[in-house]
C-alpha atoms as an extended CHARMM CRD file, in Angstrom:
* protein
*
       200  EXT
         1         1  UNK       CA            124.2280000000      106.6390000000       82.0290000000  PROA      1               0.0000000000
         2         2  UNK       CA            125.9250000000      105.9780000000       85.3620000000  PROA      2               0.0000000000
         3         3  UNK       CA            122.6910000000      103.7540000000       86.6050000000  PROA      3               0.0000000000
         4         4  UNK       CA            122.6920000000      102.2340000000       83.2780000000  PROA      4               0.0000000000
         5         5  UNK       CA            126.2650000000      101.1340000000       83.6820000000  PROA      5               0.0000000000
         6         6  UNK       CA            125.6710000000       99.9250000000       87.4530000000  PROA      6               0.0000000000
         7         7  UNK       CA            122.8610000000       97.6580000000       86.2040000000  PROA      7               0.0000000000
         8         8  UNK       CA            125.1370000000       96.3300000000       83.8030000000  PROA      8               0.0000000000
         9         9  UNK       CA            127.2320000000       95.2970000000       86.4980000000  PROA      9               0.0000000000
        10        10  UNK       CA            125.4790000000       93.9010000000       88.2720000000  PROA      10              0.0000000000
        11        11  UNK       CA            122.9760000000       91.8110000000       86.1020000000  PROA      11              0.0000000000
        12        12  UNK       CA            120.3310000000       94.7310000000       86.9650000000  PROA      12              0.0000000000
        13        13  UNK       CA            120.1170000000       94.0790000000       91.2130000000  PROA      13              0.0000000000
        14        14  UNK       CA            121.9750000000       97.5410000000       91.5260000000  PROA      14              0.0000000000
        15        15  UNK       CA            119.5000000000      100.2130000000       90.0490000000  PROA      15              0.0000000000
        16        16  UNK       CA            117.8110000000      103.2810000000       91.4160000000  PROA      16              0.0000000000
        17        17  UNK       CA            114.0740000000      101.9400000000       91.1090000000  PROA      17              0.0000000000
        18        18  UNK       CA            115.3230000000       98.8060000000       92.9580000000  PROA      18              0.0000000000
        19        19  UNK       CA            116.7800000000      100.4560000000       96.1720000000  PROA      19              0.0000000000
        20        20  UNK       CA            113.9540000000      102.8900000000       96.1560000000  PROA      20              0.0000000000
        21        21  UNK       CA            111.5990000000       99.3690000000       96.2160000000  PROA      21              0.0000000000
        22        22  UNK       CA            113.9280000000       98.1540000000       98.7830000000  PROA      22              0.0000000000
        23        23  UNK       CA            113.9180000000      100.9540000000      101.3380000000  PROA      23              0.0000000000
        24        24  UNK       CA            110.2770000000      101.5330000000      100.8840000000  PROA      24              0.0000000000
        25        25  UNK       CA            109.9110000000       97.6490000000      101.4500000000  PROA      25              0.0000000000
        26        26  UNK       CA            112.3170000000       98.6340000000      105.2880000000  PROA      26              0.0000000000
        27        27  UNK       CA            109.9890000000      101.2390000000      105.9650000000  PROA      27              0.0000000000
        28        28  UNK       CA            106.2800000000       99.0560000000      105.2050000000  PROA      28              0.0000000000
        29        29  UNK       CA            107.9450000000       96.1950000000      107.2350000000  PROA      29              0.0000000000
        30        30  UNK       CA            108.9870000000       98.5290000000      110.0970000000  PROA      30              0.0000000000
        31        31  UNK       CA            105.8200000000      100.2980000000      110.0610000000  PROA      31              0.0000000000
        32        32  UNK       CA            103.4970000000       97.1150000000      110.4750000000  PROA      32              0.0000000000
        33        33  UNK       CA            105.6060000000       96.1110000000      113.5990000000  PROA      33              0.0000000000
        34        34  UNK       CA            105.1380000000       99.2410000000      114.8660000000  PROA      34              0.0000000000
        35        35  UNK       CA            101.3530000000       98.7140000000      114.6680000000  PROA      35              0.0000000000
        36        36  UNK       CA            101.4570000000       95.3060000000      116.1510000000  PROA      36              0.0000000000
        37        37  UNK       CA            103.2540000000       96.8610000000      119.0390000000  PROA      37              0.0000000000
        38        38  UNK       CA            100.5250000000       99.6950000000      119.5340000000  PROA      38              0.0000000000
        39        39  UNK       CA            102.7350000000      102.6170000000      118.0210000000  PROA      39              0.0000000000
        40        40  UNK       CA            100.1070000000      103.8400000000      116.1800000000  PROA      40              0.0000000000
        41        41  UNK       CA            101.6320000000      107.1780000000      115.0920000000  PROA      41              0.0000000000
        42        42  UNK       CA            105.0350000000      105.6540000000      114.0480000000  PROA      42              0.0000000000
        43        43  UNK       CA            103.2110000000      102.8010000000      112.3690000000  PROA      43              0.0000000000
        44        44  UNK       CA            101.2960000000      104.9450000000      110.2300000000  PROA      44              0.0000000000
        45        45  UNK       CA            103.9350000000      106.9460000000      109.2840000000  PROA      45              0.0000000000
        46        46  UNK       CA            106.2170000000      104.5170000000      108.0240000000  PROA      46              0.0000000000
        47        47  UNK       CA            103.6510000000      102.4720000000      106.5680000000  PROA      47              0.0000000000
        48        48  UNK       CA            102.5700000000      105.6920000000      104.5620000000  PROA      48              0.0000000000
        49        49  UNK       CA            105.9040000000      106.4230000000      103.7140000000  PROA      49              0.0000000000
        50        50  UNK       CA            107.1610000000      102.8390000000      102.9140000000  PROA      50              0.0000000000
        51        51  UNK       CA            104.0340000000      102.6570000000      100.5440000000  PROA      51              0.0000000000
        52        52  UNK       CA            104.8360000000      105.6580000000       98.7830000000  PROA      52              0.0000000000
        53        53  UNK       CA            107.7600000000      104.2720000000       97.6910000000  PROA      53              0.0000000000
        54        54  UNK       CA            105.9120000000      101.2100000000       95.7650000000  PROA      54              0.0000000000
        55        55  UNK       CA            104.5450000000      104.7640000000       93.6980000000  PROA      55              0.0000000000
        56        56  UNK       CA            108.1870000000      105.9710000000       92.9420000000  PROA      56              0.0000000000
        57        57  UNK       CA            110.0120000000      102.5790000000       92.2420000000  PROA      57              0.0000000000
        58        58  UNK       CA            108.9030000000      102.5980000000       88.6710000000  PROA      58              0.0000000000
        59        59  UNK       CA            108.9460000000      106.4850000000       88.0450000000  PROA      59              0.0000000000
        60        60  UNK       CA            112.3530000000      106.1170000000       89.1080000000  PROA      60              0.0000000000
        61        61  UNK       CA            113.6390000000      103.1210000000       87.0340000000  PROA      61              0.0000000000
        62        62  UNK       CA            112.1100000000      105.1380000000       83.9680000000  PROA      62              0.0000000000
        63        63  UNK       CA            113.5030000000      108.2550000000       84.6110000000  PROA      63              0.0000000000
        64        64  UNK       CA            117.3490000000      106.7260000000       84.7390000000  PROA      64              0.0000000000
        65        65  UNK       CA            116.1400000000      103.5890000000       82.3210000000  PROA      65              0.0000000000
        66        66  UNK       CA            116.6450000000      101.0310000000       84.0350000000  PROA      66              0.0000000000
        67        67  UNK       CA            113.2330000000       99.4100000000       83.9510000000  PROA      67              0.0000000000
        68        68  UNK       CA            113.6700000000       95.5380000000       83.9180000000  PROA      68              0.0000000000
        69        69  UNK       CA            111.4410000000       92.8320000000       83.9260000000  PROA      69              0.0000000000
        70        70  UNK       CA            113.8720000000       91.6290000000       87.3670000000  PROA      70              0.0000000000
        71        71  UNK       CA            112.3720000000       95.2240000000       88.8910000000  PROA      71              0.0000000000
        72        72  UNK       CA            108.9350000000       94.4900000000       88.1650000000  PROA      72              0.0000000000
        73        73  UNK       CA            109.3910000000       91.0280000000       89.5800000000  PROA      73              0.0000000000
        74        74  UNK       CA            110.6210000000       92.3760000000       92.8530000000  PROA      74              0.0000000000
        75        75  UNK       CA            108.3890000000       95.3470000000       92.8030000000  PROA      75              0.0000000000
        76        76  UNK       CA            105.4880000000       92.7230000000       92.3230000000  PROA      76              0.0000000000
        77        77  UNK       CA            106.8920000000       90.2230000000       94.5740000000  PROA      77              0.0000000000
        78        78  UNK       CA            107.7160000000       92.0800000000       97.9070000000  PROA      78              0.0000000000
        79        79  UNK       CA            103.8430000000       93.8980000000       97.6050000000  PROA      79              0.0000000000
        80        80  UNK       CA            102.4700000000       90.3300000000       97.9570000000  PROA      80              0.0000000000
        81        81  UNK       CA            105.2000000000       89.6880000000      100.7300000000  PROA      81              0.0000000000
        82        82  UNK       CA            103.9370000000       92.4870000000      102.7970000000  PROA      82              0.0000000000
        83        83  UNK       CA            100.2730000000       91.8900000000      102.1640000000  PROA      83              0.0000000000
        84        84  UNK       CA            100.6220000000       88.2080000000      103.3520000000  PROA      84              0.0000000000
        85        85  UNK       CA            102.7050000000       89.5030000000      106.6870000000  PROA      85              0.0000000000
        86        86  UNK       CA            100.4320000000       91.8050000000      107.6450000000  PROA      86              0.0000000000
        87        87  UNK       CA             97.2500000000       90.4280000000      106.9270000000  PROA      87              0.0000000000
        88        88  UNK       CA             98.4560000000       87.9150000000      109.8570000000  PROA      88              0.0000000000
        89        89  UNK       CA             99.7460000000       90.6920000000      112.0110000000  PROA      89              0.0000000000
        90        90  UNK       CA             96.4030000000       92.8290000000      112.1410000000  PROA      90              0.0000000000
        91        91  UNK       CA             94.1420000000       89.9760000000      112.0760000000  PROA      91              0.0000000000
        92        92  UNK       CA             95.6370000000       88.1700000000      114.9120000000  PROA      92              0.0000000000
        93        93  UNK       CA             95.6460000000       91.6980000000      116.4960000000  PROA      93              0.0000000000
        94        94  UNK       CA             92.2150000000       92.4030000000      115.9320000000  PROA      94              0.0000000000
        95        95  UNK       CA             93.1910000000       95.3090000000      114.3790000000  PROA      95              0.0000000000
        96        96  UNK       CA             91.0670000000       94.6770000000      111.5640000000  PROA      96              0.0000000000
        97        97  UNK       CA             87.9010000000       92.1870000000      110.5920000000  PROA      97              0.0000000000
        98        98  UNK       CA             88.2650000000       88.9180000000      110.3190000000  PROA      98              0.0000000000
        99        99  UNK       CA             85.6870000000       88.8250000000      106.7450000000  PROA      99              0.0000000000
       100       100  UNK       CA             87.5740000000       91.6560000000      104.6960000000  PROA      100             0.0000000000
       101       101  UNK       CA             90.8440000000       90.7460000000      106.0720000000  PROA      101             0.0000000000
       102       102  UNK       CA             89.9230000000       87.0920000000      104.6690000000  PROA      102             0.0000000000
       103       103  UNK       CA             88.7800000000       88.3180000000      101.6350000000  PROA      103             0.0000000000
       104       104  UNK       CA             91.5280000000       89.9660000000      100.7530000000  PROA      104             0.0000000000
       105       105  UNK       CA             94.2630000000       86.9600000000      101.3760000000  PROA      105             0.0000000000
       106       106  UNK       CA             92.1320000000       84.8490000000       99.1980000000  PROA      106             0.0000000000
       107       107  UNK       CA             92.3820000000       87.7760000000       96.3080000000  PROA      107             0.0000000000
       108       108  UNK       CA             95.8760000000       87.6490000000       96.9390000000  PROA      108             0.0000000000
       109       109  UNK       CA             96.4120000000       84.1820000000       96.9780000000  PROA      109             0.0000000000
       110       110  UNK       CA             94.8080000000       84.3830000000       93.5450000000  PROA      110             0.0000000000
       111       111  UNK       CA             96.9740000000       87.3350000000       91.9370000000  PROA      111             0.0000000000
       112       112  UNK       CA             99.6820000000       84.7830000000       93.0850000000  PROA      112             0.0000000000
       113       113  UNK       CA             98.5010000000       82.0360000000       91.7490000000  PROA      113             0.0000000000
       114       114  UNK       CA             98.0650000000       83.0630000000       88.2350000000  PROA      114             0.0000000000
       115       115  UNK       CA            101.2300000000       84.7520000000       88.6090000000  PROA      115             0.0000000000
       116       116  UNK       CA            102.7740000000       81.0270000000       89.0890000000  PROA      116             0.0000000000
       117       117  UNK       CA            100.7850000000       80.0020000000       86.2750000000  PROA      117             0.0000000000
       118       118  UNK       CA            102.4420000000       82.7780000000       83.5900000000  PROA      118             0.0000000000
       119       119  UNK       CA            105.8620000000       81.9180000000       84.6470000000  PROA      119             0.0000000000
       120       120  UNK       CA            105.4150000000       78.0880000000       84.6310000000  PROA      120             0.0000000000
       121       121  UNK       CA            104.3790000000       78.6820000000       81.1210000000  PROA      121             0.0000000000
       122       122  UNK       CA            106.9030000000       81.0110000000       79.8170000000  PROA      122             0.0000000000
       123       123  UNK       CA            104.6930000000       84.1170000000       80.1350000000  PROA      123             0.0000000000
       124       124  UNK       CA            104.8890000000       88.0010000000       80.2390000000  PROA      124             0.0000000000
       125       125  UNK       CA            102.6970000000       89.2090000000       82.8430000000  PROA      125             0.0000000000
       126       126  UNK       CA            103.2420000000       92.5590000000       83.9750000000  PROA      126             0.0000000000
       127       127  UNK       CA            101.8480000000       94.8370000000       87.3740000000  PROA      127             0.0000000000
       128       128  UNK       CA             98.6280000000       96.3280000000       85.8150000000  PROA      128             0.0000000000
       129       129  UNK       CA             97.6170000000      100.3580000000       86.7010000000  PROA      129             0.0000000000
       130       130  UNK       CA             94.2670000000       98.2470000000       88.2820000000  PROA      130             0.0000000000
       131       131  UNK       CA             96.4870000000       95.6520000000       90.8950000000  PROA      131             0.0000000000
       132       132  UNK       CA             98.9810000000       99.0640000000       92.1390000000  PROA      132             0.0000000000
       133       133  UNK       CA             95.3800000000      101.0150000000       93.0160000000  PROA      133             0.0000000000
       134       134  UNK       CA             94.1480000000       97.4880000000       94.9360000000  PROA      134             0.0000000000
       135       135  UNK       CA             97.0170000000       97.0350000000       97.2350000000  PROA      135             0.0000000000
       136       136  UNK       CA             97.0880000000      100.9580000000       97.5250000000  PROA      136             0.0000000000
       137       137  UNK       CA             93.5780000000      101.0890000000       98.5830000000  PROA      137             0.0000000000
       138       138  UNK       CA             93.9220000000       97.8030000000      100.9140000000  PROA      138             0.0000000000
       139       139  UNK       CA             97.1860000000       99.5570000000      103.1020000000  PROA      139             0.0000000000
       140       140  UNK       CA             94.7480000000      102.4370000000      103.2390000000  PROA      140             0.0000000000
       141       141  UNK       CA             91.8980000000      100.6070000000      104.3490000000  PROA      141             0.0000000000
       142       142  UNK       CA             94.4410000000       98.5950000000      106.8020000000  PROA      142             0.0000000000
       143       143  UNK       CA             95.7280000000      101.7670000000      108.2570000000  PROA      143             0.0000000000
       144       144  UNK       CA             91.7110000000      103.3200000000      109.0780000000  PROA      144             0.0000000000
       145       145  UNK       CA             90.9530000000      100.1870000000      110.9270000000  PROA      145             0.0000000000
       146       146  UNK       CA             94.2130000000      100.3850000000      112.7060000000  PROA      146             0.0000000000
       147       147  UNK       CA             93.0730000000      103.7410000000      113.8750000000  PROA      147             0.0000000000
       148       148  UNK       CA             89.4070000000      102.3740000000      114.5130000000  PROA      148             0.0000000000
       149       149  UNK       CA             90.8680000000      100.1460000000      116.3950000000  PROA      149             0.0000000000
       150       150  UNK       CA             93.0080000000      103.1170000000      118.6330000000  PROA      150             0.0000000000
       151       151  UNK       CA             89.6070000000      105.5820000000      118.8840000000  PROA      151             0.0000000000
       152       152  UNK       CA             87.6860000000      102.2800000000      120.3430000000  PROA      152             0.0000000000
       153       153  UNK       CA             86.4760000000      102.2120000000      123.7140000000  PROA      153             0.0000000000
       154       154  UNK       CA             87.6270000000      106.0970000000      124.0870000000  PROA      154             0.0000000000
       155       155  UNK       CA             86.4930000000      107.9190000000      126.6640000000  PROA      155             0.0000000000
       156       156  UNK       CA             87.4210000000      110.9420000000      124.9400000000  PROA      156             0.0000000000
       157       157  UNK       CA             83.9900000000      112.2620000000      123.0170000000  PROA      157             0.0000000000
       158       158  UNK       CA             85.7600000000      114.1570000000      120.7220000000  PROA      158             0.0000000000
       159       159  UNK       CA             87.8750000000      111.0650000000      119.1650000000  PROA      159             0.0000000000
       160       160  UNK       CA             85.3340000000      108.9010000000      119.8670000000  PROA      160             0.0000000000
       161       161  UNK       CA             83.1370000000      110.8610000000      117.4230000000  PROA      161             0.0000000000
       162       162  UNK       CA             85.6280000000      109.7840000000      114.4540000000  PROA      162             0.0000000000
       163       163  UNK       CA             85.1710000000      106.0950000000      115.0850000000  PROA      163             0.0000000000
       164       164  UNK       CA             82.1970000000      105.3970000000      112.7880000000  PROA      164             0.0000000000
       165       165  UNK       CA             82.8410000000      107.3370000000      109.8010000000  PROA      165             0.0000000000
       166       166  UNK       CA             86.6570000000      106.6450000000      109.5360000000  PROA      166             0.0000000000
       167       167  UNK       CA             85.1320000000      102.4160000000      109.9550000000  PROA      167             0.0000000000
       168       168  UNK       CA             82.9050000000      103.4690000000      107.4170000000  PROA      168             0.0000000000
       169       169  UNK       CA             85.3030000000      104.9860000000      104.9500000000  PROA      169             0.0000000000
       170       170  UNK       CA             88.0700000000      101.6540000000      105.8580000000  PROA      170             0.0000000000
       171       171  UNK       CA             85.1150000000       99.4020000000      104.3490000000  PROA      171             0.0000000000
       172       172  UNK       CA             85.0340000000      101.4360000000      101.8650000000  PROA      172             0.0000000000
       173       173  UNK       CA             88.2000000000      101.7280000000      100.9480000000  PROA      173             0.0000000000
       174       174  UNK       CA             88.3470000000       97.7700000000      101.6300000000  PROA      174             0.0000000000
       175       175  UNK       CA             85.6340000000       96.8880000000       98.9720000000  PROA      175             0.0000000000
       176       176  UNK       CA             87.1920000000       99.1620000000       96.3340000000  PROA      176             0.0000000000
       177       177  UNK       CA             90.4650000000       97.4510000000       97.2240000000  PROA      177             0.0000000000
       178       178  UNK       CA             88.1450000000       93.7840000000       96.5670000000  PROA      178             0.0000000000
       179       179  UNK       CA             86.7280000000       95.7320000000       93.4170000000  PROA      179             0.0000000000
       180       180  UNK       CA             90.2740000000       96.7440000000       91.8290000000  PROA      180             0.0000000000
       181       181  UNK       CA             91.1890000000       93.2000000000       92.6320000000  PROA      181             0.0000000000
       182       182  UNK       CA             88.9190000000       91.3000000000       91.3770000000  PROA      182             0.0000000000
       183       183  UNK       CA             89.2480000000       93.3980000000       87.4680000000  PROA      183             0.0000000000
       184       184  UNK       CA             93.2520000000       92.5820000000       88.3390000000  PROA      184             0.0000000000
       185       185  UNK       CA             92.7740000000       88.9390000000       88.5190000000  PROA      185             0.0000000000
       186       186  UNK       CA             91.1430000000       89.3900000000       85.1300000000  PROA      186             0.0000000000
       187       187  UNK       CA             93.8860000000       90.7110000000       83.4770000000  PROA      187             0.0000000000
       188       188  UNK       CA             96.4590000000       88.2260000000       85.3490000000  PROA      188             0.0000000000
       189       189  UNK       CA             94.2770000000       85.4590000000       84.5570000000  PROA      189             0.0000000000
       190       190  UNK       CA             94.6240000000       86.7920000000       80.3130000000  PROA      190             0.0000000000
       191       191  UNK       CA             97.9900000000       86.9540000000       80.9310000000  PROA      191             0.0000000000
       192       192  UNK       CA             98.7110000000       83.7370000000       82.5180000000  PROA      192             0.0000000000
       193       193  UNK       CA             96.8640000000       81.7980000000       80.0320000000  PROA      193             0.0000000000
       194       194  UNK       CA             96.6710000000       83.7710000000       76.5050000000  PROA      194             0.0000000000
       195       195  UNK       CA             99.7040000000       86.1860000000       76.8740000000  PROA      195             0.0000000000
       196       196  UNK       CA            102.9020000000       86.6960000000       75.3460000000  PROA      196             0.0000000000
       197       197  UNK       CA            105.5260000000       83.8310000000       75.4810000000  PROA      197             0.0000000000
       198       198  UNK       CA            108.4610000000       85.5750000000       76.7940000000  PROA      198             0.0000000000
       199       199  UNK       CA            111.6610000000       85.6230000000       75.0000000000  PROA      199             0.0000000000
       200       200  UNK       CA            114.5440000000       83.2870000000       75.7740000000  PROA      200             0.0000000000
């Protein structure tokens, strides 16, 4: 097909699941400076937005078959990217807490790690079901705290009514992100160590 032909072309950069990773990547990467600049509303949006997109990339490259293992690498690469930008970002903004927020670099640090390890060693490691629903949960948990951090201190008693439970539900959203994680690394770490050598 005409995307099929494209990736051909162009060694498989040029593909439909790629530019739907790259302008989802745009959006995330607009959206988090929009939170670091207070724009709640706009930051949420294109966070939400920019995330869906990390959904569609591979529903996309299926549908015109043009899955790659270069499209999983950047699909797998530019989630980390974002994580480790704005884990920095929020934290420094004290937008949200310093022990999750901590917690969640060193998970990622981890993921990265082994993912070092695999190719170092020639082998296939692929983005599990498990690691898509941890960074999922993680941006949701990020966004909640970003608006915990908005409804604190108001004077309004209507909004300031949401504050606890939507904390509550970021933590937990944060510790099924950790949870998700942690059963990732476990796969990574089978992968990285006892997988399949790829092909040369």
């Amino acid at each position: 097909n005409v995307w099929q032909r494209w990736a051909s072309r162009t060694n498989g950069w040029l593909t439909a699941g790629n530019a739907v990773t790259a302008l989802g990547n745009i959006l995330t990467f607009f959206g988090i400076y929009q939170l670091a600049a207070g724009n709640l509303l706009g930051g949420v949006l294109y966070v939400g937005v920019g995330r869906l997109g990390d959904f569609l990339d591979g529903r996309v490259a299926a549908r015109t078959k043009t899955k790659s293992p270069l499209g999983e690498a950047l699909d797998a690469g530019f989630d980390k990217i974002q994580i480790f930008v704005a884990l920095p970002v929020l934290l420094l903004k004290h937008m949200i807490p310093l022990a999750p927020g901590l917690a969640l670099t060193a998970e990622q640090l981890c993921i990265s790690m082994f993912g070092a390890v695999a190719k170092r060693q020639n082998r296939v490691m692929h983005p599990t079901l498990r690691g898509k629903f941890a960074t999922g949960t993680a941006w949701v948990a990020f966004i909640l705290f970003s608006v915990v951090h908005e409804l604190d201190g108001s004077t309004s008693a209507r909004f300031g009514a949401w504050e606890q439970p939507l904390q509550l539900l970021a933590y937990a959203c944060m510790a099924a992100s950790l949870a998700l994680g942690v059963a990732a690394i476990y796969g990574y770490a089978n992968d990285a160590f006892r997988g399949t050598k790829a092909q040369v």
